[in-house]
Tab-separated table of C-alpha atoms in Angstrom:
chain	number	residue	atom	x	y	z
A	260	UNK	CA	-34.178	-25.844	53.256
A	261	UNK	CA	-37.028	-26.852	51.019
A	262	UNK	CA	-36.053	-29.320	48.315
A	263	UNK	CA	-37.676	-28.435	45.019
A	264	UNK	CA	-37.847	-29.921	41.536
A	265	UNK	CA	-38.728	-27.903	38.448
A	266	UNK	CA	-40.319	-29.653	35.487
A	267	UNK	CA	-39.971	-27.853	32.141
A	268	UNK	CA	-37.436	-26.023	30.000
A	269	UNK	CA	-39.410	-23.124	28.486
A	270	UNK	CA	-39.277	-19.406	29.308
A	271	UNK	CA	-41.032	-19.698	32.691
A	272	UNK	CA	-38.994	-22.751	33.731
A	273	UNK	CA	-35.631	-21.194	32.837
A	274	UNK	CA	-36.454	-17.955	34.691
A	275	UNK	CA	-37.533	-19.988	37.747
A	276	UNK	CA	-34.352	-22.062	37.588
A	277	UNK	CA	-32.247	-18.898	37.569
A	278	UNK	CA	-34.269	-17.368	40.431
A	279	UNK	CA	-33.900	-20.490	42.616
A	280	UNK	CA	-30.271	-21.184	41.736
A	281	UNK	CA	-28.700	-19.228	44.571
A	282	UNK	CA	-31.183	-19.236	47.365
A	283	UNK	CA	-30.934	-19.838	51.113
A	284	UNK	CA	-34.513	-21.047	51.547
A	285	UNK	CA	-34.641	-23.452	48.662
A	286	UNK	CA	-32.441	-26.237	47.328
A	287	UNK	CA	-33.162	-26.789	43.632
A	288	UNK	CA	-32.249	-30.466	43.559
A	289	UNK	CA	-33.379	-31.411	40.063
A	290	UNK	CA	-34.861	-30.204	36.779
A	291	UNK	CA	-36.692	-32.265	34.190
A	292	UNK	CA	-36.396	-31.395	30.484
A	293	UNK	CA	-37.183	-33.513	27.453
A	294	UNK	CA	-34.067	-32.091	25.853
A	295	UNK	CA	-31.272	-31.695	28.407
A	296	UNK	CA	-29.289	-29.394	26.115
A	297	UNK	CA	-31.923	-26.639	26.502
A	298	UNK	CA	-30.915	-26.171	30.135
A	299	UNK	CA	-27.140	-26.632	30.077
A	300	UNK	CA	-26.478	-22.911	30.438
A	301	UNK	CA	-28.784	-22.619	33.470
A	302	UNK	CA	-27.963	-25.559	35.745
A	303	UNK	CA	-25.338	-28.261	36.352
A	304	UNK	CA	-25.802	-31.170	33.934
A	305	UNK	CA	-25.923	-33.708	36.787
A	306	UNK	CA	-29.137	-32.114	38.053
A	307	UNK	CA	-30.980	-32.471	34.739
A	308	UNK	CA	-33.078	-35.569	33.996
A	309	UNK	CA	-34.985	-36.361	30.809
A	310	UNK	CA	-37.159	-39.122	32.250
A	311	UNK	CA	-39.906	-38.399	34.786
A	312	UNK	CA	-39.323	-41.761	36.459
A	313	UNK	CA	-35.875	-40.478	37.510
A	314	UNK	CA	-37.367	-37.680	39.663
A	315	UNK	CA	-36.089	-37.518	43.237
A	316	UNK	CA	-38.212	-37.070	46.330
A	317	UNK	CA	-38.755	-33.372	47.103
A	318	UNK	CA	-40.899	-30.969	49.153
A	319	UNK	CA	-42.270	-29.219	46.082
A	320	UNK	CA	-42.624	-30.032	42.390
A	321	UNK	CA	-43.165	-27.034	40.118
A	322	UNK	CA	-44.656	-28.016	36.763
A	323	UNK	CA	-43.751	-25.214	34.336
A	324	UNK	CA	-44.985	-26.658	31.056
A	325	UNK	CA	-47.714	-25.659	28.569
A	326	UNK	CA	-51.287	-25.928	29.889
A	327	UNK	CA	-52.057	-28.883	27.626
A	328	UNK	CA	-49.233	-30.932	29.139
A	329	UNK	CA	-49.817	-30.226	32.856
A	330	UNK	CA	-52.173	-33.134	33.542
A	331	UNK	CA	-50.060	-35.691	31.736
A	332	UNK	CA	-46.878	-34.589	33.525
A	333	UNK	CA	-48.600	-34.536	36.922
A	334	UNK	CA	-49.819	-38.082	36.429
A	335	UNK	CA	-46.263	-39.276	35.807
A	336	UNK	CA	-44.898	-38.066	39.130
A	337	UNK	CA	-44.457	-41.390	40.910
A	338	UNK	CA	-44.559	-40.034	44.484
A	339	UNK	CA	-47.672	-39.598	46.600
A	340	UNK	CA	-48.876	-36.930	49.011
A	341	UNK	CA	-46.299	-34.412	47.749
A	342	UNK	CA	-47.007	-30.739	47.045
A	343	UNK	CA	-47.299	-30.353	43.261
A	344	UNK	CA	-47.994	-26.956	41.697
A	345	UNK	CA	-48.282	-25.609	38.175
A	346	UNK	CA	-47.385	-22.130	36.903
A	347	UNK	CA	-50.360	-21.473	34.622
A	348	UNK	CA	-52.574	-18.400	34.764
A	349	UNK	CA	-55.614	-20.049	33.257
A	350	UNK	CA	-55.496	-23.695	34.338
A	351	UNK	CA	-57.386	-25.068	37.322
A	352	UNK	CA	-55.325	-27.246	39.678
A	353	UNK	CA	-57.856	-30.057	39.500
A	354	UNK	CA	-55.911	-31.360	36.509
A	355	UNK	CA	-53.209	-32.437	38.961
A	356	UNK	CA	-53.558	-36.046	40.043
A	357	UNK	CA	-55.391	-36.452	43.380
A	358	UNK	CA	-52.667	-38.694	44.762
A	359	UNK	CA	-50.686	-35.490	45.452
A	360	UNK	CA	-51.513	-32.152	47.167
A	361	UNK	CA	-52.215	-29.397	44.672
A	362	UNK	CA	-51.351	-25.779	44.271
A	363	UNK	CA	-50.495	-22.945	41.928
A	364	UNK	CA	-47.320	-20.875	41.631
A	365	UNK	CA	-48.184	-18.359	38.893
A	366	UNK	CA	-45.578	-15.696	38.075
A	367	UNK	CA	-47.477	-12.841	36.424
A	368	UNK	CA	-44.909	-11.527	33.981
A	369	UNK	CA	-43.912	-11.713	30.316
A	370	UNK	CA	-40.837	-13.856	29.810
A	371	UNK	CA	-38.708	-13.895	26.693
A	372	UNK	CA	-35.509	-15.821	26.115
A	373	UNK	CA	-33.412	-12.807	25.199
A	374	UNK	CA	-34.623	-10.390	27.857
A	375	UNK	CA	-33.276	-10.598	31.408
A	376	UNK	CA	-35.656	-9.651	34.200
A	377	UNK	CA	-35.410	-8.889	37.915
A	378	UNK	CA	-37.350	-11.800	39.408
A	379	UNK	CA	-37.656	-9.975	42.719
A	380	UNK	CA	-40.258	-7.585	41.235
A	381	UNK	CA	-42.443	-10.308	39.690
A	382	UNK	CA	-45.855	-10.806	41.307
A	383	UNK	CA	-46.250	-14.451	42.358
A	384	UNK	CA	-49.886	-15.562	42.615
A	385	UNK	CA	-50.239	-18.548	44.951
A	386	UNK	CA	-52.996	-21.013	45.641
A	387	UNK	CA	-53.011	-24.210	47.725
A	388	UNK	CA	-55.583	-26.681	49.022
A	389	UNK	CA	-54.734	-26.150	52.688
A	390	UNK	CA	-53.104	-23.581	54.929
A	391	UNK	CA	-49.961	-25.600	55.681
A	392	UNK	CA	-49.199	-25.994	51.985
A	393	UNK	CA	-49.962	-22.327	51.384
A	394	UNK	CA	-47.474	-21.409	54.124
A	395	UNK	CA	-44.765	-23.482	52.424
A	396	UNK	CA	-45.502	-21.942	49.015
A	397	UNK	CA	-45.462	-18.477	50.548
A	398	UNK	CA	-42.047	-18.988	52.183
A	399	UNK	CA	-40.595	-20.295	48.944
A	400	UNK	CA	-42.181	-17.485	46.910
A	401	UNK	CA	-40.955	-14.795	49.301
A	402	UNK	CA	-37.424	-16.123	48.951
A	403	UNK	CA	-37.388	-14.961	45.311
A	404	UNK	CA	-39.930	-12.114	45.091
A	405	UNK	CA	-41.166	-9.168	47.135
A	406	UNK	CA	-44.630	-9.430	45.597
A	407	UNK	CA	-46.531	-12.486	46.777
A	408	UNK	CA	-50.329	-12.730	46.567
A	409	UNK	CA	-52.943	-15.303	47.572
A	410	UNK	CA	-55.153	-15.607	44.494
A	411	UNK	CA	-58.010	-18.059	43.921
A	412	UNK	CA	-58.905	-19.673	40.603
A	413	UNK	CA	-61.442	-17.095	39.475
A	414	UNK	CA	-59.138	-14.212	40.415
A	415	UNK	CA	-56.284	-15.880	38.592
A	416	UNK	CA	-58.379	-16.358	35.466
A	417	UNK	CA	-59.318	-12.681	35.545
A	418	UNK	CA	-55.643	-11.704	35.977
A	419	UNK	CA	-54.696	-13.880	33.025
A	420	UNK	CA	-57.363	-12.288	30.815
A	421	UNK	CA	-56.450	-8.785	32.025
A	422	UNK	CA	-52.779	-9.597	31.346
A	423	UNK	CA	-53.660	-10.404	27.743
A	424	UNK	CA	-55.171	-6.913	27.437
A	425	UNK	CA	-52.352	-4.979	29.156
A	426	UNK	CA	-49.458	-7.041	27.788
A	427	UNK	CA	-50.195	-9.102	24.641
A	428	UNK	CA	-52.632	-6.617	23.103
A	429	UNK	CA	-50.625	-3.571	24.207
A	430	UNK	CA	-47.484	-5.044	22.655
A	431	UNK	CA	-49.410	-5.716	19.455
A	432	UNK	CA	-50.475	-2.033	19.376
A	433	UNK	CA	-46.766	-1.157	19.711
A	434	UNK	CA	-46.181	-3.328	16.645
A	435	UNK	CA	-48.935	-1.596	14.662
A	436	UNK	CA	-47.478	1.779	15.709
A	437	UNK	CA	-44.024	0.711	14.561
A	438	UNK	CA	-45.442	-0.465	11.210
A	439	UNK	CA	-47.165	2.912	10.688
A	440	UNK	CA	-43.794	4.606	11.373
A	441	UNK	CA	-41.915	2.266	9.006
A	442	UNK	CA	-44.413	2.889	6.221
A	443	UNK	CA	-43.817	6.639	6.517
A	444	UNK	CA	-40.030	6.685	6.951
A	445	UNK	CA	-40.250	7.713	10.591
A	446	UNK	CA	-37.958	6.285	13.280
A	447	UNK	CA	-40.063	4.306	15.804
A	448	UNK	CA	-37.567	5.553	18.449
A	449	UNK	CA	-39.446	8.890	18.448
A	450	UNK	CA	-42.422	7.119	20.060
A	451	UNK	CA	-40.430	5.444	22.861
A	452	UNK	CA	-40.680	8.334	25.392
A	453	UNK	CA	-44.447	8.426	24.808
A	454	UNK	CA	-44.706	4.661	25.342
A	455	UNK	CA	-42.668	4.928	28.536
A	456	UNK	CA	-44.715	7.843	29.879
A	457	UNK	CA	-47.986	6.073	29.033
A	458	UNK	CA	-46.926	3.162	31.227
A	459	UNK	CA	-45.544	5.429	33.991
A	460	UNK	CA	-48.589	7.677	34.089
A	461	UNK	CA	-50.876	5.036	35.587
A	462	UNK	CA	-48.695	4.898	38.690
A	463	UNK	CA	-49.928	8.409	39.413
A	464	UNK	CA	-53.380	8.519	37.759
A	465	UNK	CA	-55.960	5.781	37.171
A	466	UNK	CA	-56.136	4.671	33.490
A	467	UNK	CA	-59.498	6.427	33.228
A	468	UNK	CA	-58.015	9.706	34.521
A	469	UNK	CA	-54.934	9.282	32.310
A	470	UNK	CA	-56.931	8.907	29.071
A	471	UNK	CA	-56.222	11.587	26.446
A	472	UNK	CA	-56.555	11.810	22.660
A	473	UNK	CA	-59.135	12.528	19.969
A	474	UNK	CA	-61.675	9.904	21.107
A	475	UNK	CA	-61.526	11.096	24.725
A	476	UNK	CA	-62.153	14.720	23.726
A	477	UNK	CA	-64.687	13.691	21.051
A	478	UNK	CA	-62.628	15.381	18.339
A	479	UNK	CA	-64.373	13.827	15.341
A	480	UNK	CA	-62.448	15.942	12.795
A	481	UNK	CA	-59.135	14.415	13.901
A	482	UNK	CA	-60.647	10.913	14.062
A	483	UNK	CA	-61.880	11.361	10.468
A	484	UNK	CA	-58.449	12.631	9.312
A	485	UNK	CA	-56.787	9.626	10.963
A	486	UNK	CA	-59.147	7.160	9.313
A	487	UNK	CA	-58.428	8.761	5.934
A	488	UNK	CA	-54.694	8.532	6.641
A	489	UNK	CA	-54.737	4.813	7.559
A	490	UNK	CA	-54.658	2.643	4.441
A	491	UNK	CA	-54.427	-0.790	6.098
A	492	UNK	CA	-57.905	-2.295	6.616
A	493	UNK	CA	-56.954	-4.213	9.757
A	494	UNK	CA	-55.442	-1.078	11.373
A	495	UNK	CA	-58.537	0.898	10.366
A	496	UNK	CA	-60.886	-1.651	11.970
A	497	UNK	CA	-58.865	-1.664	15.195
A	498	UNK	CA	-58.763	2.160	15.198
A	499	UNK	CA	-62.546	2.320	14.832
A	500	UNK	CA	-63.326	-0.311	17.459
A	501	UNK	CA	-61.017	1.136	20.145
A	502	UNK	CA	-62.142	4.700	19.358
A	503	UNK	CA	-65.758	3.580	19.776
A	504	UNK	CA	-64.858	1.869	23.053
A	505	UNK	CA	-63.234	5.062	24.405
A	506	UNK	CA	-66.189	7.171	23.207
A	507	UNK	CA	-68.578	4.908	25.086
A	508	UNK	CA	-66.000	4.803	27.895
A	509	UNK	CA	-65.600	1.061	27.803
A	510	UNK	CA	-69.216	0.489	28.690
A	511	UNK	CA	-71.410	-2.022	26.927
A	512	UNK	CA	-72.420	-0.697	23.510
B	179	UNK	CA	-32.007	35.644	23.293
B	180	UNK	CA	-35.049	34.766	21.230
B	181	UNK	CA	-38.206	36.541	22.307
B	182	UNK	CA	-41.162	34.182	22.259
B	183	UNK	CA	-44.900	34.415	22.875
B	184	UNK	CA	-47.054	31.411	23.738
B	185	UNK	CA	-50.734	31.462	22.842
B	186	UNK	CA	-52.925	29.064	24.826
B	187	UNK	CA	-53.575	27.840	28.355
B	188	UNK	CA	-54.230	24.115	27.944
B	189	UNK	CA	-51.999	21.147	28.859
B	190	UNK	CA	-49.476	21.676	26.037
B	191	UNK	CA	-49.304	25.454	26.627
B	192	UNK	CA	-48.755	25.160	30.384
B	193	UNK	CA	-46.006	22.527	29.939
B	194	UNK	CA	-44.321	24.767	27.332
B	195	UNK	CA	-44.571	27.796	29.634
B	196	UNK	CA	-42.888	25.839	32.427
B	197	UNK	CA	-40.169	24.539	30.075
B	198	UNK	CA	-39.367	28.037	28.758
B	199	UNK	CA	-39.635	29.833	32.092
B	200	UNK	CA	-35.991	29.555	33.086
B	201	UNK	CA	-34.038	29.375	29.899
B	202	UNK	CA	-30.859	31.078	28.651
B	203	UNK	CA	-31.746	30.833	24.966
B	204	UNK	CA	-35.301	32.057	25.150
B	205	UNK	CA	-37.077	34.988	26.768
B	206	UNK	CA	-40.754	34.122	27.230
B	207	UNK	CA	-42.068	37.678	27.030
B	208	UNK	CA	-45.808	37.062	26.948
B	209	UNK	CA	-48.582	34.473	27.124
B	210	UNK	CA	-52.114	34.810	25.787
B	211	UNK	CA	-55.004	33.113	27.587
B	212	UNK	CA	-58.728	33.795	27.306
B	213	UNK	CA	-58.917	33.331	31.060
B	214	UNK	CA	-55.865	34.803	32.786
B	215	UNK	CA	-56.569	32.926	36.020
B	216	UNK	CA	-55.742	29.590	34.321
B	217	UNK	CA	-52.088	30.611	34.112
B	218	UNK	CA	-51.481	32.482	37.347
B	219	UNK	CA	-49.573	29.593	38.897
B	220	UNK	CA	-47.247	29.280	35.875
B	221	UNK	CA	-46.172	32.826	34.983
B	222	UNK	CA	-46.113	36.403	36.329
B	223	UNK	CA	-49.539	38.077	35.913
B	224	UNK	CA	-47.987	41.053	34.091
B	225	UNK	CA	-46.931	38.747	31.241
B	226	UNK	CA	-50.445	37.389	30.631
B	227	UNK	CA	-52.781	39.078	28.126
B	228	UNK	CA	-56.356	38.093	27.304
B	229	UNK	CA	-56.652	40.078	24.069
B	230	UNK	CA	-54.688	39.083	20.955
B	231	UNK	CA	-54.399	42.744	19.933
B	232	UNK	CA	-52.176	43.274	23.003
B	233	UNK	CA	-49.499	40.857	21.735
B	234	UNK	CA	-45.965	42.258	21.694
B	235	UNK	CA	-43.490	41.914	18.853
B	236	UNK	CA	-41.473	38.674	19.162
B	237	UNK	CA	-39.175	36.322	17.223
B	238	UNK	CA	-41.519	33.370	17.563
B	239	UNK	CA	-45.224	32.891	18.287
B	240	UNK	CA	-46.202	29.400	19.454
B	241	UNK	CA	-49.910	28.691	18.987
B	242	UNK	CA	-50.776	25.901	21.448
B	243	UNK	CA	-54.544	25.738	21.061
B	244	UNK	CA	-56.957	23.072	19.780
B	245	UNK	CA	-56.678	22.291	16.054
B	246	UNK	CA	-60.023	23.918	15.293
B	247	UNK	CA	-58.871	27.267	16.705
B	248	UNK	CA	-55.387	27.492	15.116
B	249	UNK	CA	-56.434	29.305	11.927
B	250	UNK	CA	-58.592	31.850	13.712
B	251	UNK	CA	-55.861	32.643	16.255
B	252	UNK	CA	-53.169	32.880	13.557
B	253	UNK	CA	-55.285	35.384	11.627
B	254	UNK	CA	-55.530	37.627	14.668
B	255	UNK	CA	-51.781	38.074	15.093
B	256	UNK	CA	-51.395	41.670	13.916
B	257	UNK	CA	-47.698	41.463	12.980
B	258	UNK	CA	-46.310	40.490	9.580
B	259	UNK	CA	-43.389	38.371	8.438
B	260	UNK	CA	-42.967	36.812	11.905
B	261	UNK	CA	-42.314	33.118	12.565
B	262	UNK	CA	-45.603	31.586	13.708
B	263	UNK	CA	-45.812	27.885	14.616
B	264	UNK	CA	-48.501	25.577	15.970
B	265	UNK	CA	-48.067	22.521	18.202
B	266	UNK	CA	-50.485	20.122	16.527
B	267	UNK	CA	-49.646	16.604	15.405
B	268	UNK	CA	-52.289	16.398	12.725
B	269	UNK	CA	-52.757	19.954	11.406
B	270	UNK	CA	-51.033	21.276	8.277
B	271	UNK	CA	-49.330	24.661	8.697
B	272	UNK	CA	-51.137	26.076	5.672
B	273	UNK	CA	-53.910	27.137	8.051
B	274	UNK	CA	-51.549	29.827	9.337
B	275	UNK	CA	-52.072	33.177	7.607
B	276	UNK	CA	-49.652	33.766	4.710
B	277	UNK	CA	-48.702	37.195	6.018
B	278	UNK	CA	-46.398	35.375	8.467
B	279	UNK	CA	-43.742	32.628	8.101
B	280	UNK	CA	-45.050	29.221	9.122
B	281	UNK	CA	-43.796	26.283	11.069
B	282	UNK	CA	-44.586	23.455	13.463
B	283	UNK	CA	-43.335	22.800	16.995
B	284	UNK	CA	-44.976	19.480	17.890
B	285	UNK	CA	-44.094	17.944	21.269
B	286	UNK	CA	-44.847	14.227	20.968
B	287	UNK	CA	-45.949	13.368	24.479
B	288	UNK	CA	-49.082	12.864	26.569
B	289	UNK	CA	-49.714	15.812	28.870
B	290	UNK	CA	-52.051	15.768	31.849
B	291	UNK	CA	-52.628	18.561	34.324
B	292	UNK	CA	-51.806	16.480	37.394
B	293	UNK	CA	-48.741	14.659	36.089
B	294	UNK	CA	-45.349	16.384	36.008
B	295	UNK	CA	-43.008	15.441	33.203
B	296	UNK	CA	-39.327	15.938	32.356
B	297	UNK	CA	-39.567	18.156	29.268
B	298	UNK	CA	-35.954	17.398	28.393
B	299	UNK	CA	-36.915	13.864	27.265
B	300	UNK	CA	-39.844	14.929	25.068
B	301	UNK	CA	-39.333	14.484	21.314
B	302	UNK	CA	-39.919	17.823	19.550
B	303	UNK	CA	-40.930	17.448	15.899
B	304	UNK	CA	-40.101	20.583	13.922
B	305	UNK	CA	-41.049	21.862	10.498
B	306	UNK	CA	-40.463	25.246	8.839
B	307	UNK	CA	-40.830	26.772	5.387
B	308	UNK	CA	-37.165	27.699	5.027
B	309	UNK	CA	-33.793	26.731	6.457
B	310	UNK	CA	-33.230	29.936	8.420
B	311	UNK	CA	-36.528	29.522	10.279
B	312	UNK	CA	-35.789	25.850	10.864
B	313	UNK	CA	-32.428	26.808	12.387
B	314	UNK	CA	-34.166	29.201	14.805
B	315	UNK	CA	-36.766	26.591	15.771
B	316	UNK	CA	-34.035	24.017	16.259
B	317	UNK	CA	-32.017	26.280	18.606
B	318	UNK	CA	-35.109	27.052	20.656
B	319	UNK	CA	-36.175	23.381	20.749
B	320	UNK	CA	-32.700	22.214	21.789
B	321	UNK	CA	-32.769	24.657	24.695
B	322	UNK	CA	-35.555	22.609	26.304
B	323	UNK	CA	-35.188	19.045	24.923
B	324	UNK	CA	-32.467	16.588	23.969
B	325	UNK	CA	-34.700	15.010	21.322
B	326	UNK	CA	-35.261	17.285	18.335
B	327	UNK	CA	-36.375	15.933	14.944
B	328	UNK	CA	-37.065	17.455	11.519
B	329	UNK	CA	-40.406	15.950	10.526
B	330	UNK	CA	-42.500	16.799	7.458
B	331	UNK	CA	-46.299	16.898	7.344
B	332	UNK	CA	-46.842	13.325	6.209
B	333	UNK	CA	-44.364	11.978	8.775
B	334	UNK	CA	-46.041	14.051	11.484
B	335	UNK	CA	-49.481	12.723	10.538
B	336	UNK	CA	-48.151	9.165	10.738
B	337	UNK	CA	-46.588	9.878	14.152
B	338	UNK	CA	-49.882	11.298	15.385
B	339	UNK	CA	-51.794	8.215	14.217
B	340	UNK	CA	-49.135	5.857	15.631
B	341	UNK	CA	-49.258	7.812	18.908
B	342	UNK	CA	-52.997	7.134	19.133
B	343	UNK	CA	-52.223	3.399	18.895
B	344	UNK	CA	-49.311	3.316	21.371
B	345	UNK	CA	-50.718	5.850	23.833
B	346	UNK	CA	-54.497	6.457	23.665
B	347	UNK	CA	-55.426	2.892	22.742
B	348	UNK	CA	-52.805	1.338	25.024
B	349	UNK	CA	-54.086	3.401	27.947
B	350	UNK	CA	-57.631	2.304	27.129
B	351	UNK	CA	-56.489	-1.334	27.275
B	352	UNK	CA	-55.027	-0.551	30.724
B	353	UNK	CA	-58.500	0.683	31.677
B	354	UNK	CA	-60.180	-2.489	30.390
B	355	UNK	CA	-57.604	-4.547	32.314
B	356	UNK	CA	-58.311	-2.586	35.473
B	357	UNK	CA	-62.075	-3.091	35.026
B	358	UNK	CA	-61.588	-6.848	34.643
B	359	UNK	CA	-59.589	-6.811	37.899
B	360	UNK	CA	-62.199	-4.705	39.709
B	361	UNK	CA	-64.988	-7.039	38.628
B	362	UNK	CA	-63.131	-9.992	40.155
B	363	UNK	CA	-61.899	-8.414	43.404
B	364	UNK	CA	-58.291	-8.347	42.238
B	365	UNK	CA	-55.947	-5.437	42.947
B	366	UNK	CA	-54.924	-3.806	39.627
B	367	UNK	CA	-51.528	-3.154	41.303
B	368	UNK	CA	-50.638	-6.803	40.594
B	369	UNK	CA	-50.537	-5.961	36.867
B	370	UNK	CA	-48.259	-2.913	37.200
B	371	UNK	CA	-44.916	-4.797	36.934
B	372	UNK	CA	-46.219	-6.530	33.790
B	373	UNK	CA	-47.279	-3.197	32.286
B	374	UNK	CA	-43.870	-1.709	33.081
B	375	UNK	CA	-41.973	-4.679	31.645
B	376	UNK	CA	-44.145	-4.672	28.493
B	377	UNK	CA	-43.091	-1.069	27.846
B	378	UNK	CA	-39.430	-1.707	28.779
B	379	UNK	CA	-39.122	-4.825	26.688
B	380	UNK	CA	-39.326	-3.004	23.355
B	381	UNK	CA	-36.129	-1.128	24.196
B	382	UNK	CA	-34.370	-4.482	23.860
B	383	UNK	CA	-36.550	-6.411	21.386
B	384	UNK	CA	-38.718	-5.208	18.490
B	385	UNK	CA	-42.471	-5.360	19.278
B	386	UNK	CA	-42.751	-8.291	16.873
B	387	UNK	CA	-39.986	-10.207	18.687
B	388	UNK	CA	-41.470	-9.258	22.083
B	389	UNK	CA	-44.940	-10.646	21.311
B	390	UNK	CA	-46.072	-13.463	23.623
B	391	UNK	CA	-49.442	-14.873	24.683
B	392	UNK	CA	-52.111	-17.306	23.528
B	393	UNK	CA	-52.692	-15.666	20.111
B	394	UNK	CA	-48.958	-15.604	19.332
B	395	UNK	CA	-48.554	-19.312	20.164
B	396	UNK	CA	-51.911	-20.170	18.516
B	397	UNK	CA	-53.200	-21.620	21.787
B	398	UNK	CA	-56.877	-21.821	20.817
B	399	UNK	CA	-57.901	-23.637	24.024
B	400	UNK	CA	-56.791	-20.695	26.154
B	401	UNK	CA	-58.360	-18.186	23.745
B	402	UNK	CA	-61.651	-20.091	24.013
B	403	UNK	CA	-61.454	-20.188	27.843
B	404	UNK	CA	-60.784	-16.427	27.894
B	405	UNK	CA	-63.759	-15.688	25.634
B	406	UNK	CA	-65.979	-17.761	27.906
B	407	UNK	CA	-64.642	-15.895	30.941
B	408	UNK	CA	-65.280	-12.392	29.509
B	409	UNK	CA	-68.912	-11.377	29.993
B	410	UNK	CA	-68.723	-7.804	28.658
B	411	UNK	CA	-69.603	-7.713	24.933
B	412	UNK	CA	-67.328	-4.754	24.154
B	413	UNK	CA	-64.335	-6.436	25.860
B	414	UNK	CA	-65.130	-9.661	24.013
B	415	UNK	CA	-65.215	-7.899	20.620
B	416	UNK	CA	-61.902	-6.172	21.315
B	417	UNK	CA	-60.374	-9.466	22.509
B	418	UNK	CA	-61.474	-11.201	19.304
B	419	UNK	CA	-60.321	-8.447	16.945
B	420	UNK	CA	-56.856	-8.037	18.492
B	421	UNK	CA	-56.404	-11.812	18.791
B	422	UNK	CA	-57.252	-12.140	15.098
B	423	UNK	CA	-54.802	-9.345	14.278
B	424	UNK	CA	-51.985	-11.106	16.181
B	425	UNK	CA	-52.875	-14.461	14.561
B	426	UNK	CA	-52.618	-12.863	11.119
B	427	UNK	CA	-49.583	-10.945	12.430
B	428	UNK	CA	-51.065	-7.535	11.741
B	429	UNK	CA	-51.239	-8.204	8.015
B	430	UNK	CA	-54.290	-7.461	5.917
B	431	UNK	CA	-56.999	-10.046	6.536
């Protein structure tokens, strides 16, 4: 069994802790959290430390903290020549101290505290400095997920940017849609089947093939009616910019 | 049984024809299409007419054509005092000739030719001039869908605008995400679980609660790295505008 230590107590860390808790490939021997109480519902108290100098020796250290804190945390791991990975989509692994071997263990998913998720379906994007370390990461990753990918830094950056478009921005459009409903005494529930089908459709058609709506069919009368209907300036600007982008089919303007 | 006639041969019309084809409440007696051959795989040839003057007498005429053609088609129905509805999300029913009774039968879903869909889950937004006609529309709607709503013109307009945000614009963001992947030799498949979870999440949390990402946590370093990574001007403008909208939480700037 691989001995692993997880450093962090945020959304990614807690989902990793749960995924590795009952696992035949991996022994989660320790977790570091600045505030132990954040993790008490996820792991036995005896396994939690709040001082990095108390870390035990392990085969793999997973640093699941905010990007800004990765380097500082990595420098405080007192062991040498251990495999140390972070979980960030946009951070290079060069921030990890050279005294240890570096890698990346990036789960590409949106994690929220109050939403359970089946870890087995989460794509894990791995990177390591050498093949032996990659093989270890891959075994550990495959013990918790069916979807394991070897992804280099540039690919990972592009995935992180693309994820902002298809997750953060998409969710924000859901919010704008729900505000438009609220302002007109319409139950946002009515839009849920459409939202679900929009996401399902791209399993069968490419997004380009799946595109419908007034901008796609160049229906300028409807676009004009919509712009007259929208009173909020921010919503109007977003409507115009995305309509223009569809009209020009996402090409450079 | 209610005798109904469907006018049109586009995506909405063909999905309606399929939904009403085997139905104990409704007898689909006739369909009008300019080009009969478009409908041959959906309904018996004897039921298709290509001249509006050949329409039979029925309890309900459903005009499922583009907004621009609704008025012209409605004027060519030779009967009087019949219930005539259109299927548009953004068109008032006053365009329908006053010699007949007016209404709306708006299925709020995205229809594509090559994507089957379970009609039973599609929200049907109904409007009629009087209660008796509404009752008829409601019975007919409930024979094909579990989700039937009484929606007035302003509510319907707001739903249509909100649908553009949560469907057309969301799908376009999927396309931008897939282009970013393509440009960096990454398989867009890796993003599919994230896209699915983003849509699922709002069944459990409100979109506002579900929001994550660099803009939400005001992580300006990551935002800056992303803007440097994106080379396409259109993608960059969209990234900046939606980031700004999340930062200001969708309120007026």
